[in-house]
Structure formats: structure tokens, C-alpha cells
Amino acid sequence: MIHNHDLLFAEVGKKRRLHIYLPDDYYENNQPYPVMYFFDGQNLFFDQAATYGKSWGLSEFMQSFSKPMIIVGLECGHEGNERLSEYCPYDVTSPYFGHFTGIGQQTMEWLVQKVKPFIDTTYTTYPFREATGIAGSSMGGLMALYAAGAYNHIFSKAACVSSAIQLCLPQITDDLARSAIDSNTRIFLSWGTEESPKDADDIWQTSTAKANKQVAAYFSDRQAAAYLYCQEGGQHREADWEKQVPLFMDFLWLH
């Protein structure tokens, strides 16, 4: 079942919607559940609610996934550059996007200080690090990566799907180098061959692949588990990201 709740994001003075998936027997079981947070929550469950008309089909996937949990999808603003700003931890000047001010750090503070406490007090959860994950795609993937470093004491698992890490690679790697990353961390990093610059014959030597491998090393060097996945034929779209859901959910939660 899906519940919606609008929660004030004080940094922008507006409410942001939470799309909350509960296991079908949630109200009968009276047992605590792990929680996984996703960015771009409107794209998780229903095609009709998704930004581009295609969801990740997460509700259907969770019906058969062997580890029941609560899924919390955070929706960002959709006006102008709101998504770019809310989902980037840094100020960025890009040839494609121009200059914009990132408030992703404030977004994460809101998630940790307001959203997570709301979820943990409203629903029956395991609030501990070991039972808390985070995920996203594109800019949301960048945010999941940032969270896995800066908030590693909160999130033990992260799925960073087609992450926009090259938008701010020097900044994110500087932060990861300073982060206290626990060895009990699992991180999934992916990209698609059709969304990456074809700047090398070997798909594992493209600039996108190298950026993801560079990021993964900050985790594996601390004995954390990093899974690098290159999706053959993968494009920058929900239909291809949906196909990766079983991969990252299995890696993050069942191993």
C-alpha cells in the first residue's frame, strides 16, 4: 500500500511530498521494518505519477522481494532548476546547465533531521544504520552517493544509479576522501553504455566508467563492498533503471 504525506522543507519554504510504501500486511504484523529512502519519489510506483510516464515498478517488485521493508520516496520541486538545486550538494557551473546554487546539503539535513524522525515515529521501523538505505538515479544518484559518505553513520547501503557524479567529481571525491566510511557499507554504482560518452572502445575505460571506478575506490579501500555495474544498451531513463532494481536490492539487502 502507498501512503502520501506532505512535509515542510523549511530551506525552500515549501512542502515536499513523501511517497511511502508499506508491506501489505504492515498493520497486521506489528513488527519493525528496515527503511530505504529514494529520491524522485514520484517515479517509484505508478506510471501515471512519474515525470516521464514510466515508473520503476517498485511496488510490484516489493511484492515478491524476500525482505519486506518500508520504501520512502522523496519528491523534489519541479519548477525551473529546483530539482538541480535540491539534488546537488555543491554550487556548480556546467556547460549544459550553466551556473546554479546547490542546496543538496540542506536537503540531506532535512532528510536526516526531519524526514527520518517522522518516518521512525509514525511507522514501526528499525531506525538503526544497518537497517537504513538510500537510493536515487541521475541527480538523485549523486545525492545517494553524497549521503553514503557524509552520512555514513546513518546509511549503511546506497544505490547510485546513473549518478550525475561528473557534474561535480572533484567536490564529491574530496568529500569522500574526508568521510569516515564504515567497512560495513554496501554501495551499488551503475551507468549505461548509451548514456555515456563513447570516448573509449572498452566500455570499462570510458570517462563515465573511470569516474564510477574512482568513486568506488573510496569505499573498497575502506573494505566496504562496492558493486560496479555497466548496463549494456542502458539509456538515461526509468525503463532501464527499473531493470536494475533486482540487482541493487539483492546486493544491498540479501548479502
GROMACS .gro file of C-alpha atoms in nm:
model
  255
    1MET     CA    1   0.000   0.000   0.000
    2ILE     CA    2   0.114   0.355  -0.074
    3HIS     CA    3   0.064   0.649   0.162
    4ASN     CA    4   0.141   1.012   0.075
    5HIS     CA    5   0.244   1.281   0.321
    6ASP     CA    6   0.348   1.642   0.260
    7LEU     CA    7   0.630   1.764   0.485
    8LEU     CA    8   0.766   2.118   0.505
    9PHE     CA    9   1.116   2.168   0.364
   10ALA     CA   10   1.200   2.489   0.551
   11GLU     CA   11   1.504   2.571   0.335
   12VAL     CA   12   1.275   2.649   0.039
   13GLY     CA   13   0.964   2.735   0.240
   14LYS     CA   14   0.756   2.472   0.062
   15LYS     CA   15   0.618   2.129   0.137
   16ARG     CA   16   0.763   1.826  -0.036
   17ARG     CA   17   0.566   1.506  -0.086
   18LEU     CA   18   0.672   1.173   0.061
   19HIS     CA   19   0.556   0.861  -0.125
   20ILE     CA   20   0.557   0.583   0.136
   21TYR     CA   21   0.528   0.214   0.053
   22LEU     CA   22   0.420  -0.020   0.334
   23PRO     CA   23   0.413  -0.401   0.310
   24ASP     CA   24   0.058  -0.531   0.256
   25ASP     CA   25   0.050  -0.695   0.599
   26TYR     CA   26   0.208  -0.397   0.777
   27TYR     CA   27  -0.094  -0.330   1.001
   28GLU     CA   28  -0.138  -0.698   1.085
   29ASN     CA   29   0.222  -0.785   1.167
   30ASN     CA   30   0.310  -0.523   1.428
   31GLN     CA   31   0.679  -0.581   1.358
   32PRO     CA   32   0.956  -0.331   1.279
   33TYR     CA   33   1.081  -0.295   0.922
   34PRO     CA   34   1.401  -0.169   0.756
   35VAL     CA   35   1.363   0.153   0.559
   36MET     CA   36   1.507   0.254   0.223
   37TYR     CA   37   1.486   0.617   0.110
   38PHE     CA   38   1.469   0.706  -0.260
   39PHE     CA   39   1.499   1.040  -0.434
   40ASP     CA   40   1.246   1.133  -0.709
   41GLY     CA   41   0.972   0.953  -0.520
   42GLN     CA   42   0.710   1.033  -0.783
   43ASN     CA   43   0.888   0.793  -1.022
   44LEU     CA   44   0.889   0.486  -0.798
   45PHE     CA   45   0.544   0.330  -0.801
   46PHE     CA   46   0.293   0.446  -1.063
   47ASP     CA   47   0.342   0.529  -1.431
   48GLN     CA   48   0.068   0.793  -1.417
   49ALA     CA   49   0.256   0.980  -1.142
   50ALA     CA   50   0.603   0.951  -1.298
   51THR     CA   51   0.763   1.258  -1.451
   52TYR     CA   52   0.803   1.096  -1.793
   53GLY     CA   53   0.519   0.844  -1.774
   54LYS     CA   54   0.729   0.544  -1.666
   55SER     CA   55   0.787   0.433  -1.308
   56TRP     CA   56   1.037   0.190  -1.153
   57GLY     CA   57   0.758  -0.054  -1.067
   58LEU     CA   58   0.886  -0.073  -0.710
   59SER     CA   59   0.553  -0.165  -0.556
   60GLU     CA   60   0.523  -0.473  -0.778
   61PHE     CA   61   0.887  -0.566  -0.716
   62MET     CA   62   0.844  -0.546  -0.340
   63GLN     CA   63   0.551  -0.790  -0.355
   64SER     CA   64   0.796  -1.069  -0.440
   65PHE     CA   65   1.117  -0.943  -0.277
   66SER     CA   66   1.214  -1.171   0.009
   67LYS     CA   67   1.300  -0.891   0.255
   68PRO     CA   68   0.994  -0.682   0.347
   69MET     CA   69   1.067  -0.315   0.413
   70ILE     CA   70   0.928   0.035   0.404
   71ILE     CA   71   1.016   0.246   0.100
   72VAL     CA   72   1.012   0.626   0.134
   73GLY     CA   73   1.026   0.825  -0.189
   74LEU     CA   74   1.112   1.194  -0.154
   75GLU     CA   75   0.977   1.427  -0.418
   76CYS     CA   76   1.166   1.744  -0.509
   77GLY     CA   77   1.045   2.070  -0.656
   78HIS     CA   78   0.960   2.071  -1.026
   79GLU     CA   79   0.978   2.441  -1.111
   80GLY     CA   80   1.276   2.577  -1.303
   81ASN     CA   81   1.605   2.449  -1.160
   82GLU     CA   82   1.454   2.332  -0.829
   83ARG     CA   83   1.549   1.969  -0.886
   84LEU     CA   84   1.905   2.055  -0.985
   85SER     CA   85   1.943   2.278  -0.683
   86GLU     CA   86   1.782   2.046  -0.428
   87TYR     CA   87   1.969   1.740  -0.557
   88CYS     CA   88   2.319   1.885  -0.584
   89PRO     CA   89   2.534   1.928  -0.271
   90TYR     CA   90   2.757   2.189  -0.437
   91ASP     CA   91   2.746   2.509  -0.638
   92VAL     CA   92   2.811   2.408  -0.998
   93THR     CA   93   2.893   2.576  -1.328
   94SER     CA   94   2.820   2.340  -1.616
   95PRO     CA   95   2.839   2.391  -1.994
   96TYR     CA   96   2.497   2.225  -2.017
   97PHE     CA   97   2.314   2.367  -1.714
   98GLY     CA   98   2.504   2.692  -1.661
   99HIS     CA   99   2.556   2.806  -1.302
  100PHE     CA  100   2.326   2.701  -1.021
  101THR     CA  101   2.343   2.702  -0.643
  102GLY     CA  102   2.323   2.356  -0.492
  103ILE     CA  103   2.131   2.307  -0.169
  104GLY     CA  104   2.174   1.928  -0.161
  105GLN     CA  105   2.349   1.951   0.176
  106GLN     CA  106   2.040   2.120   0.318
  107THR     CA  107   1.823   1.855   0.150
  108MET     CA  108   2.019   1.585   0.332
  109GLU     CA  109   1.995   1.771   0.662
  110TRP     CA  110   1.617   1.786   0.610
  111LEU     CA  111   1.605   1.414   0.531
  112VAL     CA  112   1.809   1.318   0.837
  113GLN     CA  113   1.666   1.571   1.084
  114LYS     CA  114   1.301   1.587   0.974
  115VAL     CA  115   1.203   1.309   0.731
  116LYS     CA  116   1.370   1.014   0.902
  117PRO     CA  117   1.245   1.107   1.252
  118PHE     CA  118   0.895   1.149   1.107
  119ILE     CA  119   0.910   0.804   0.947
  120ASP     CA  120   1.059   0.640   1.255
  121THR     CA  121   0.793   0.785   1.486
  122THR     CA  122   0.496   0.741   1.252
  123TYR     CA  123   0.572   0.387   1.139
  124THR     CA  124   0.720   0.079   1.304
  125THR     CA  125   1.079   0.078   1.182
  126TYR     CA  126   1.424  -0.045   1.262
  127PRO     CA  127   1.585   0.301   1.295
  128PHE     CA  128   1.940   0.168   1.307
  129ARG     CA  129   2.212   0.228   1.047
  130GLU     CA  130   2.223  -0.140   0.948
  131ALA     CA  131   1.855  -0.126   0.851
  132THR     CA  132   1.864   0.204   0.662
  133GLY     CA  133   1.945   0.251   0.293
  134ILE     CA  134   1.927   0.526   0.033
  135ALA     CA  135   1.898   0.531  -0.346
  136GLY     CA  136   1.849   0.751  -0.648
  137SER     CA  137   1.916   0.797  -1.016
  138SER     CA  138   2.090   1.077  -1.206
  139MET     CA  139   2.094   1.376  -0.967
  140GLY     CA  140   1.928   1.150  -0.710
  141GLY     CA  141   2.212   0.904  -0.757
  142LEU     CA  142   2.458   1.183  -0.683
  143MET     CA  143   2.266   1.257  -0.364
  144ALA     CA  144   2.268   0.891  -0.261
  145LEU     CA  145   2.645   0.887  -0.312
  146TYR     CA  146   2.688   1.205  -0.110
  147ALA     CA  147   2.476   1.055   0.168
  148ALA     CA  148   2.679   0.733   0.169
  149GLY     CA  149   2.986   0.939   0.253
  150ALA     CA  150   2.872   1.240   0.456
  151TYR     CA  151   2.601   1.047   0.641
  152ASN     CA  152   2.762   0.706   0.654
  153HIS     CA  153   2.670   0.684   1.022
  154ILE     CA  154   2.303   0.692   0.914
  155PHE     CA  155   2.300   0.494   0.587
  156SER     CA  156   2.475   0.158   0.552
  157LYS     CA  157   2.354   0.094   0.196
  158ALA     CA  158   2.333   0.309  -0.117
  159ALA     CA  159   2.225   0.255  -0.478
  160CYS     CA  160   2.368   0.524  -0.706
  161VAL     CA  161   2.209   0.461  -1.046
  162SER     CA  162   2.338   0.657  -1.346
  163SER     CA  163   2.465   0.914  -1.098
  164ALA     CA  164   2.549   1.266  -1.215
  165ILE     CA  165   2.889   1.244  -1.048
  166GLN     CA  166   3.079   1.400  -1.337
  167LEU     CA  167   2.890   1.722  -1.275
  168CYS     CA  168   3.096   1.772  -0.959
  169LEU     CA  169   3.356   1.494  -0.948
  170PRO     CA  170   3.632   1.696  -0.773
  171GLN     CA  171   3.395   1.807  -0.496
  172ILE     CA  172   3.237   1.467  -0.432
  173THR     CA  173   3.571   1.286  -0.428
  174ASP     CA  174   3.714   1.546  -0.188
  175ASP     CA  175   3.421   1.483   0.044
  176LEU     CA  176   3.454   1.105   0.015
  177ALA     CA  177   3.825   1.127   0.097
  178ARG     CA  178   3.736   1.303   0.424
  179SER     CA  179   3.440   1.081   0.510
  180ALA     CA  180   3.452   0.818   0.783
  181ILE     CA  181   3.324   0.520   0.583
  182ASP     CA  182   3.246   0.210   0.788
  183SER     CA  183   3.358  -0.123   0.643
  184ASN     CA  184   3.001  -0.242   0.694
  185THR     CA  185   2.883  -0.036   0.396
  186ARG     CA  186   2.746  -0.159   0.065
  187ILE     CA  187   2.729   0.067  -0.240
  188PHE     CA  188   2.595  -0.001  -0.591
  189LEU     CA  189   2.719   0.224  -0.874
  190SER     CA  190   2.587   0.193  -1.228
  191TRP     CA  191   2.583   0.358  -1.570
  192GLY     CA  192   2.452   0.267  -1.916
  193THR     CA  193   2.655   0.237  -2.233
  194GLU     CA  194   2.408   0.454  -2.428
  195GLU     CA  195   2.413   0.742  -2.180
  196SER     CA  196   2.792   0.763  -2.159
  197PRO     CA  197   3.037   0.947  -2.385
  198LYS     CA  198   3.179   0.695  -2.630
  199ASP     CA  199   3.533   0.813  -2.561
  200ALA     CA  200   3.690   0.466  -2.542
  201ASP     CA  201   3.644   0.136  -2.725
  202ASP     CA  202   3.634  -0.054  -2.396
  203ILE     CA  203   3.313   0.027  -2.205
  204TRP     CA  204   3.510  -0.003  -1.881
  205GLN     CA  205   3.755   0.266  -1.993
  206THR     CA  206   3.511   0.544  -2.082
  207SER     CA  207   3.522   0.863  -1.877
  208THR     CA  208   3.195   0.762  -1.709
  209ALA     CA  209   3.332   0.421  -1.613
  210LYS     CA  210   3.652   0.575  -1.480
  211ALA     CA  211   3.458   0.825  -1.270
  212ASN     CA  212   3.249   0.548  -1.114
  213LYS     CA  213   3.558   0.333  -1.052
  214GLN     CA  214   3.730   0.630  -0.890
  215VAL     CA  215   3.435   0.681  -0.658
  216ALA     CA  216   3.406   0.308  -0.580
  217ALA     CA  217   3.770   0.301  -0.468
  218TYR     CA  218   3.694   0.535  -0.177
  219PHE     CA  219   3.467   0.261  -0.043
  220SER     CA  220   3.660  -0.053  -0.136
  221ASP     CA  221   3.981   0.097   0.007
  222ARG     CA  222   3.799   0.104   0.341
  223GLN     CA  223   3.694  -0.261   0.299
  224ALA     CA  224   3.337  -0.163   0.216
  225ALA     CA  225   3.155  -0.362  -0.055
  226ALA     CA  226   3.125  -0.178  -0.389
  227TYR     CA  227   2.936  -0.319  -0.689
  228LEU     CA  228   3.008  -0.158  -1.027
  229TYR     CA  229   2.752  -0.232  -1.298
  230CYS     CA  230   2.767  -0.123  -1.663
  231GLN     CA  231   2.430  -0.176  -1.829
  232GLU     CA  232   2.476  -0.277  -2.194
  233GLY     CA  233   2.243  -0.064  -2.405
  234GLY     CA  234   2.131   0.126  -2.098
  235GLN     CA  235   1.994   0.476  -2.152
  236HIS     CA  236   1.928   0.759  -1.908
  237ARG     CA  237   1.566   0.667  -1.841
  238GLU     CA  238   1.334   0.499  -1.592
  239ALA     CA  239   1.271   0.195  -1.813
  240ASP     CA  240   1.637   0.096  -1.789
  241TRP     CA  241   1.672   0.188  -1.423
  242GLU     CA  242   1.374  -0.034  -1.340
  243LYS     CA  243   1.570  -0.331  -1.478
  244GLN     CA  244   1.845  -0.264  -1.223
  245VAL     CA  245   1.614  -0.275  -0.920
  246PRO     CA  246   1.655  -0.652  -0.860
  247LEU     CA  247   2.033  -0.618  -0.894
  248PHE     CA  248   2.086  -0.346  -0.639
  249MET     CA  249   1.819  -0.460  -0.397
  250ASP     CA  250   1.966  -0.810  -0.390
  251PHE     CA  251   2.322  -0.677  -0.346
  252LEU     CA  252   2.231  -0.426  -0.076
  253TRP     CA  253   1.992  -0.632   0.133
  254LEU     CA  254   2.044  -1.005   0.074
  255HIS     CA  255   2.422  -1.042   0.100
   0.00000   0.00000   0.00000
